[in-house]
């Protein structure tokens, strides 16, 4: 689906097992897979940092690196209600979605993972109206975020585990997402924020809204409502 994708990830020590939580978000902004990787680290006192923007990258669109930097803020653990935690991974990447007619849409995204929560932020520059998402997303509810039309919805995660040379899948928990219009008139273009937990507990909607209200106004392309 993606023509290209780039990002940086924190490595893990030799012989360590990796455990990942994968969330499949409903295909309103292109059916993007979001992946958070949780790696055991030797020095857990150092929060993960985002990779820097490539100087040669076109600046017309918001990049995955900028989304990562906006999401990986110092108060993110407190906004999530887990102030004693810190980011263990912070990744940003850029991809392009090609529609049936050949139209290409930039689709950058970033994921920050803590011990309890994973948070994914993505952007879309299509002409899709966010209010249309009420009909397309599962269990969708109309909302307002800082004067912008938004849709609150739920999805399921798939748990993946790797160890002893084998990979296993199983049912995961619930992910909660917000699809938010870039402007108050809902004239096209959106940001999508999704949170899920590393266990099977349903995420706190209050945490989702706190992160949205803090992060979205700092993003390129956001227009104050």
mmCIF file of C-alpha atoms in Angstrom:
data_model
loop_
_atom_site.group_PDB
_atom_site.id
_atom_site.type_symbol
_atom_site.label_atom_id
_atom_site.label_comp_id
_atom_site.label_asym_id
_atom_site.label_seq_id
_atom_site.Cartn_x
_atom_site.Cartn_y
_atom_site.Cartn_z
ATOM 1 C CA UNK A 1 0.000 0.000 0.000
ATOM 2 C CA UNK A 2 2.810 2.400 0.819
ATOM 3 C CA UNK A 3 5.211 3.443 -1.919
ATOM 4 C CA UNK A 4 7.878 4.363 0.587
ATOM 5 C CA UNK A 5 8.408 4.368 4.295
ATOM 6 C CA UNK A 6 11.313 5.558 6.425
ATOM 7 C CA UNK A 7 11.896 5.770 10.157
ATOM 8 C CA UNK A 8 14.287 4.997 12.982
ATOM 9 C CA UNK A 9 13.856 2.524 15.823
ATOM 10 C CA UNK A 10 15.713 1.851 19.041
ATOM 11 C CA UNK A 11 17.593 -1.432 18.870
ATOM 12 C CA UNK A 12 17.515 -4.306 21.346
ATOM 13 C CA UNK A 13 20.326 -6.279 22.926
ATOM 14 C CA UNK A 14 21.530 -9.545 21.422
ATOM 15 C CA UNK A 15 19.434 -12.533 22.426
ATOM 16 C CA UNK A 16 16.598 -10.410 23.836
ATOM 17 C CA UNK A 17 13.007 -11.319 23.013
ATOM 18 C CA UNK A 18 10.874 -8.731 21.268
ATOM 19 C CA UNK A 19 7.204 -8.231 21.988
ATOM 20 C CA UNK A 20 5.053 -6.065 19.707
ATOM 21 C CA UNK A 21 1.483 -4.795 19.793
ATOM 22 C CA UNK A 22 -0.042 -4.121 16.381
ATOM 23 C CA UNK A 23 -3.203 -2.114 15.897
ATOM 24 C CA UNK A 24 -5.191 -2.103 12.661
ATOM 25 C CA UNK A 25 -7.153 1.122 12.401
ATOM 26 C CA UNK A 26 -10.270 1.319 10.227
ATOM 27 C CA UNK A 27 -9.503 2.509 6.724
ATOM 28 C CA UNK A 28 -10.786 6.063 6.765
ATOM 29 C CA UNK A 29 -7.364 7.611 6.132
ATOM 30 C CA UNK A 30 -6.112 4.824 3.935
ATOM 31 C CA UNK A 31 -6.104 1.718 6.093
ATOM 32 C CA UNK A 32 -2.728 2.292 7.693
ATOM 33 C CA UNK A 33 -1.095 -0.310 9.938
ATOM 34 C CA UNK A 34 0.382 1.174 13.087
ATOM 35 C CA UNK A 35 3.109 -0.751 14.869
ATOM 36 C CA UNK A 36 4.681 -0.103 18.239
ATOM 37 C CA UNK A 37 7.728 -2.046 19.268
ATOM 38 C CA UNK A 38 8.639 -2.558 22.920
ATOM 39 C CA UNK A 39 12.260 -3.579 23.370
ATOM 40 C CA UNK A 40 14.022 -4.456 26.631
ATOM 41 C CA UNK A 41 16.736 -1.865 27.135
ATOM 42 C CA UNK A 42 19.896 -1.894 29.188
ATOM 43 C CA UNK A 43 19.522 1.745 30.175
ATOM 44 C CA UNK A 44 15.852 2.311 30.922
ATOM 45 C CA UNK A 45 16.476 5.746 32.441
ATOM 46 C CA UNK A 46 16.907 7.391 29.039
ATOM 47 C CA UNK A 47 13.639 8.232 27.248
ATOM 48 C CA UNK A 48 13.543 7.429 23.543
ATOM 49 C CA UNK A 49 14.078 10.311 21.141
ATOM 50 C CA UNK A 50 12.831 10.923 17.606
ATOM 51 C CA UNK A 51 15.104 10.918 14.592
ATOM 52 C CA UNK A 52 15.863 14.293 13.059
ATOM 53 C CA UNK A 53 14.274 15.568 9.863
ATOM 54 C CA UNK A 54 16.264 14.871 6.708
ATOM 55 C CA UNK A 55 17.451 18.171 5.292
ATOM 56 C CA UNK A 56 16.729 17.058 1.713
ATOM 57 C CA UNK A 57 13.102 16.133 2.415
ATOM 58 C CA UNK A 58 10.447 18.348 0.740
ATOM 59 C CA UNK A 59 8.825 20.684 3.277
ATOM 60 C CA UNK A 60 5.446 20.939 1.552
ATOM 61 C CA UNK A 61 3.869 18.290 3.750
ATOM 62 C CA UNK A 62 4.092 17.555 7.442
ATOM 63 C CA UNK A 63 6.603 14.756 7.936
ATOM 64 C CA UNK A 64 6.651 11.710 10.158
ATOM 65 C CA UNK A 65 9.673 13.199 11.929
ATOM 66 C CA UNK A 66 7.726 16.359 12.799
ATOM 67 C CA UNK A 67 4.764 14.298 13.999
ATOM 68 C CA UNK A 68 7.120 12.275 16.192
ATOM 69 C CA UNK A 69 8.687 15.400 17.678
ATOM 70 C CA UNK A 70 5.267 16.895 18.399
ATOM 71 C CA UNK A 71 3.987 13.687 19.999
ATOM 72 C CA UNK A 72 7.106 12.822 21.995
ATOM 73 C CA UNK A 73 6.763 15.772 24.344
ATOM 74 C CA UNK A 74 8.041 15.908 27.909
ATOM 75 C CA UNK A 75 4.550 15.887 29.429
ATOM 76 C CA UNK A 76 3.189 12.991 27.349
ATOM 77 C CA UNK A 77 3.384 10.502 30.262
ATOM 78 C CA UNK A 78 1.459 12.909 32.497
ATOM 79 C CA UNK A 79 -1.158 13.511 29.786
ATOM 80 C CA UNK A 80 -1.647 9.751 29.547
ATOM 81 C CA UNK A 81 -2.048 9.481 33.313
ATOM 82 C CA UNK A 82 1.249 7.599 33.787
ATOM 83 C CA UNK A 83 3.607 10.362 34.988
ATOM 84 C CA UNK A 84 6.261 7.950 36.289
ATOM 85 C CA UNK A 85 6.838 6.402 32.861
ATOM 86 C CA UNK A 86 8.840 7.627 29.880
ATOM 87 C CA UNK A 87 8.904 6.879 26.135
ATOM 88 C CA UNK A 88 10.616 3.574 25.377
ATOM 89 C CA UNK A 89 10.369 3.907 21.585
ATOM 90 C CA UNK A 90 9.709 6.914 19.358
ATOM 91 C CA UNK A 91 9.352 6.389 15.617
ATOM 92 C CA UNK A 92 8.314 8.584 12.718
ATOM 93 C CA UNK A 93 7.880 7.539 9.097
ATOM 94 C CA UNK A 94 6.567 8.725 5.762
ATOM 95 C CA UNK A 95 4.491 6.768 3.277
ATOM 96 C CA UNK A 96 2.408 7.444 0.203
ATOM 97 C CA UNK A 97 -1.024 5.969 -0.438
ATOM 98 C CA UNK A 98 -1.968 5.429 -4.075
ATOM 99 C CA UNK A 99 -5.708 5.543 -4.745
ATOM 100 C CA UNK A 100 -7.488 3.558 -7.459
ATOM 101 C CA UNK A 101 -7.358 6.485 -9.872
ATOM 102 C CA UNK A 102 -3.619 6.880 -9.420
ATOM 103 C CA UNK A 103 -3.800 9.854 -7.082
ATOM 104 C CA UNK A 104 -1.064 9.764 -4.454
ATOM 105 C CA UNK A 105 -1.599 11.072 -0.943
ATOM 106 C CA UNK A 106 1.166 11.645 1.582
ATOM 107 C CA UNK A 107 0.504 9.733 4.795
ATOM 108 C CA UNK A 108 3.086 10.435 7.511
ATOM 109 C CA UNK A 109 2.742 8.881 10.945
ATOM 110 C CA UNK A 110 4.554 8.555 14.267
ATOM 111 C CA UNK A 111 4.287 6.177 17.216
ATOM 112 C CA UNK A 112 5.521 6.660 20.770
ATOM 113 C CA UNK A 113 5.403 3.734 23.183
ATOM 114 C CA UNK A 114 5.525 3.779 26.959
ATOM 115 C CA UNK A 115 5.308 0.903 29.412
ATOM 116 C CA UNK A 116 1.511 1.204 29.679
ATOM 117 C CA UNK A 117 0.397 3.029 26.534
ATOM 118 C CA UNK A 118 1.218 3.320 22.867
ATOM 119 C CA UNK A 119 0.191 6.465 20.991
ATOM 120 C CA UNK A 120 0.075 6.865 17.228
ATOM 121 C CA UNK A 121 -0.366 10.131 15.357
ATOM 122 C CA UNK A 122 -0.931 10.299 11.604
ATOM 123 C CA UNK A 123 -1.891 12.947 9.083
ATOM 124 C CA UNK A 124 -3.876 12.877 5.869
ATOM 125 C CA UNK A 125 -4.170 15.571 3.223
ATOM 126 C CA UNK A 126 -7.066 14.062 1.283
ATOM 127 C CA UNK A 127 -10.426 15.786 0.730
ATOM 128 C CA UNK A 128 -12.268 13.408 2.998
ATOM 129 C CA UNK A 129 -14.701 15.063 5.403
ATOM 130 C CA UNK A 130 -14.200 13.940 8.989
ATOM 131 C CA UNK A 131 -17.940 13.987 9.623
ATOM 132 C CA UNK A 132 -18.257 11.206 7.047
ATOM 133 C CA UNK A 133 -16.310 9.001 9.438
ATOM 134 C CA UNK A 134 -19.350 8.655 11.677
ATOM 135 C CA UNK A 135 -20.837 6.350 9.036
ATOM 136 C CA UNK A 136 -17.638 4.471 8.247
ATOM 137 C CA UNK A 137 -15.862 3.899 11.549
ATOM 138 C CA UNK A 138 -16.963 1.217 14.028
ATOM 139 C CA UNK A 139 -18.866 2.541 17.064
ATOM 140 C CA UNK A 140 -18.148 6.104 15.942
ATOM 141 C CA UNK A 141 -19.374 9.098 17.928
ATOM 142 C CA UNK A 142 -19.254 12.734 16.750
ATOM 143 C CA UNK A 143 -17.123 15.020 18.905
ATOM 144 C CA UNK A 144 -15.568 18.480 18.922
ATOM 145 C CA UNK A 145 -11.861 19.039 19.600
ATOM 146 C CA UNK A 146 -10.853 22.685 20.082
ATOM 147 C CA UNK A 147 -13.686 23.760 17.801
ATOM 148 C CA UNK A 148 -12.872 21.211 15.101
ATOM 149 C CA UNK A 149 -15.208 18.386 14.015
ATOM 150 C CA UNK A 150 -13.958 15.035 15.265
ATOM 151 C CA UNK A 151 -14.975 11.395 15.466
ATOM 152 C CA UNK A 152 -14.284 9.143 18.461
ATOM 153 C CA UNK A 153 -14.169 5.424 17.675
ATOM 154 C CA UNK A 154 -12.937 2.026 18.842
ATOM 155 C CA UNK A 155 -10.935 -0.688 17.125
ATOM 156 C CA UNK A 156 -9.248 -3.943 18.115
ATOM 157 C CA UNK A 157 -5.554 -4.729 18.348
ATOM 158 C CA UNK A 158 -3.700 -7.894 17.416
ATOM 159 C CA UNK A 159 -1.016 -9.070 19.818
ATOM 160 C CA UNK A 160 2.185 -10.426 18.298
ATOM 161 C CA UNK A 161 4.936 -12.138 20.257
ATOM 162 C CA UNK A 162 8.335 -13.388 19.148
ATOM 163 C CA UNK A 163 10.626 -15.768 20.970
ATOM 164 C CA UNK A 164 12.566 -19.014 20.496
ATOM 165 C CA UNK A 165 12.515 -18.493 16.748
ATOM 166 C CA UNK A 166 8.718 -18.495 16.518
ATOM 167 C CA UNK A 167 6.084 -15.830 16.131
ATOM 168 C CA UNK A 168 2.594 -16.076 17.584
ATOM 169 C CA UNK A 169 -0.523 -13.971 17.194
ATOM 170 C CA UNK A 170 -3.539 -13.571 19.397
ATOM 171 C CA UNK A 171 -6.389 -11.213 20.193
ATOM 172 C CA UNK A 172 -5.359 -7.893 21.668
ATOM 173 C CA UNK A 173 -7.210 -5.190 23.508
ATOM 174 C CA UNK A 174 -9.237 -2.154 22.499
ATOM 175 C CA UNK A 175 -7.756 0.881 20.771
ATOM 176 C CA UNK A 176 -9.457 4.265 21.020
ATOM 177 C CA UNK A 177 -9.045 6.768 18.231
ATOM 178 C CA UNK A 178 -9.864 10.343 17.310
ATOM 179 C CA UNK A 179 -10.136 11.528 13.733
ATOM 180 C CA UNK A 180 -9.974 15.343 13.779
ATOM 181 C CA UNK A 181 -10.444 17.837 10.956
ATOM 182 C CA UNK A 182 -7.570 20.216 10.324
ATOM 183 C CA UNK A 183 -9.893 23.213 10.257
ATOM 184 C CA UNK A 184 -13.192 24.123 11.851
ATOM 185 C CA UNK A 185 -15.024 24.004 8.504
ATOM 186 C CA UNK A 186 -14.017 20.363 7.906
ATOM 187 C CA UNK A 187 -12.880 21.221 4.408
ATOM 188 C CA UNK A 188 -10.598 18.209 3.984
ATOM 189 C CA UNK A 189 -7.459 16.925 5.588
ATOM 190 C CA UNK A 190 -7.280 15.405 9.052
ATOM 191 C CA UNK A 191 -5.138 14.223 11.918
ATOM 192 C CA UNK A 192 -5.712 10.871 13.556
ATOM 193 C CA UNK A 193 -4.669 10.069 17.113
ATOM 194 C CA UNK A 194 -4.933 6.506 18.443
ATOM 195 C CA UNK A 195 -4.012 5.115 21.868
ATOM 196 C CA UNK A 196 -3.939 1.539 23.113
ATOM 197 C CA UNK A 197 -2.545 -0.250 26.134
ATOM 198 C CA UNK A 198 0.023 -3.013 26.317
ATOM 199 C CA UNK A 199 -2.448 -5.083 28.353
ATOM 200 C CA UNK A 200 -6.103 -5.842 27.589
ATOM 201 C CA UNK A 201 -7.475 -2.873 29.543
ATOM 202 C CA UNK A 202 -9.544 -0.353 27.572
ATOM 203 C CA UNK A 203 -7.687 2.975 27.171
ATOM 204 C CA UNK A 204 -8.824 6.026 29.105
ATOM 205 C CA UNK A 205 -10.762 8.390 26.833
ATOM 206 C CA UNK A 206 -9.818 11.308 29.079
ATOM 207 C CA UNK A 207 -6.146 10.564 28.353
ATOM 208 C CA UNK A 208 -6.848 10.484 24.614
ATOM 209 C CA UNK A 209 -8.543 13.890 24.743
ATOM 210 C CA UNK A 210 -5.782 15.408 26.892
ATOM 211 C CA UNK A 211 -3.146 14.324 24.387
ATOM 212 C CA UNK A 212 -5.227 15.577 21.458
ATOM 213 C CA UNK A 213 -5.819 19.018 22.960
ATOM 214 C CA UNK A 214 -2.131 19.422 23.806
ATOM 215 C CA UNK A 215 -0.564 18.025 20.631
ATOM 216 C CA UNK A 216 -2.862 18.976 17.740
ATOM 217 C CA UNK A 217 -2.453 22.790 17.980
ATOM 218 C CA UNK A 218 1.334 22.345 17.644
ATOM 219 C CA UNK A 219 1.119 20.525 14.297
ATOM 220 C CA UNK A 220 1.855 22.119 10.911
ATOM 221 C CA UNK A 221 -1.390 22.493 8.987
ATOM 222 C CA UNK A 222 -3.588 22.856 12.075
ATOM 223 C CA UNK A 223 -5.902 25.870 11.854
ATOM 224 C CA UNK A 224 -7.239 27.258 15.109
ATOM 225 C CA UNK A 225 -11.004 26.942 15.352
#
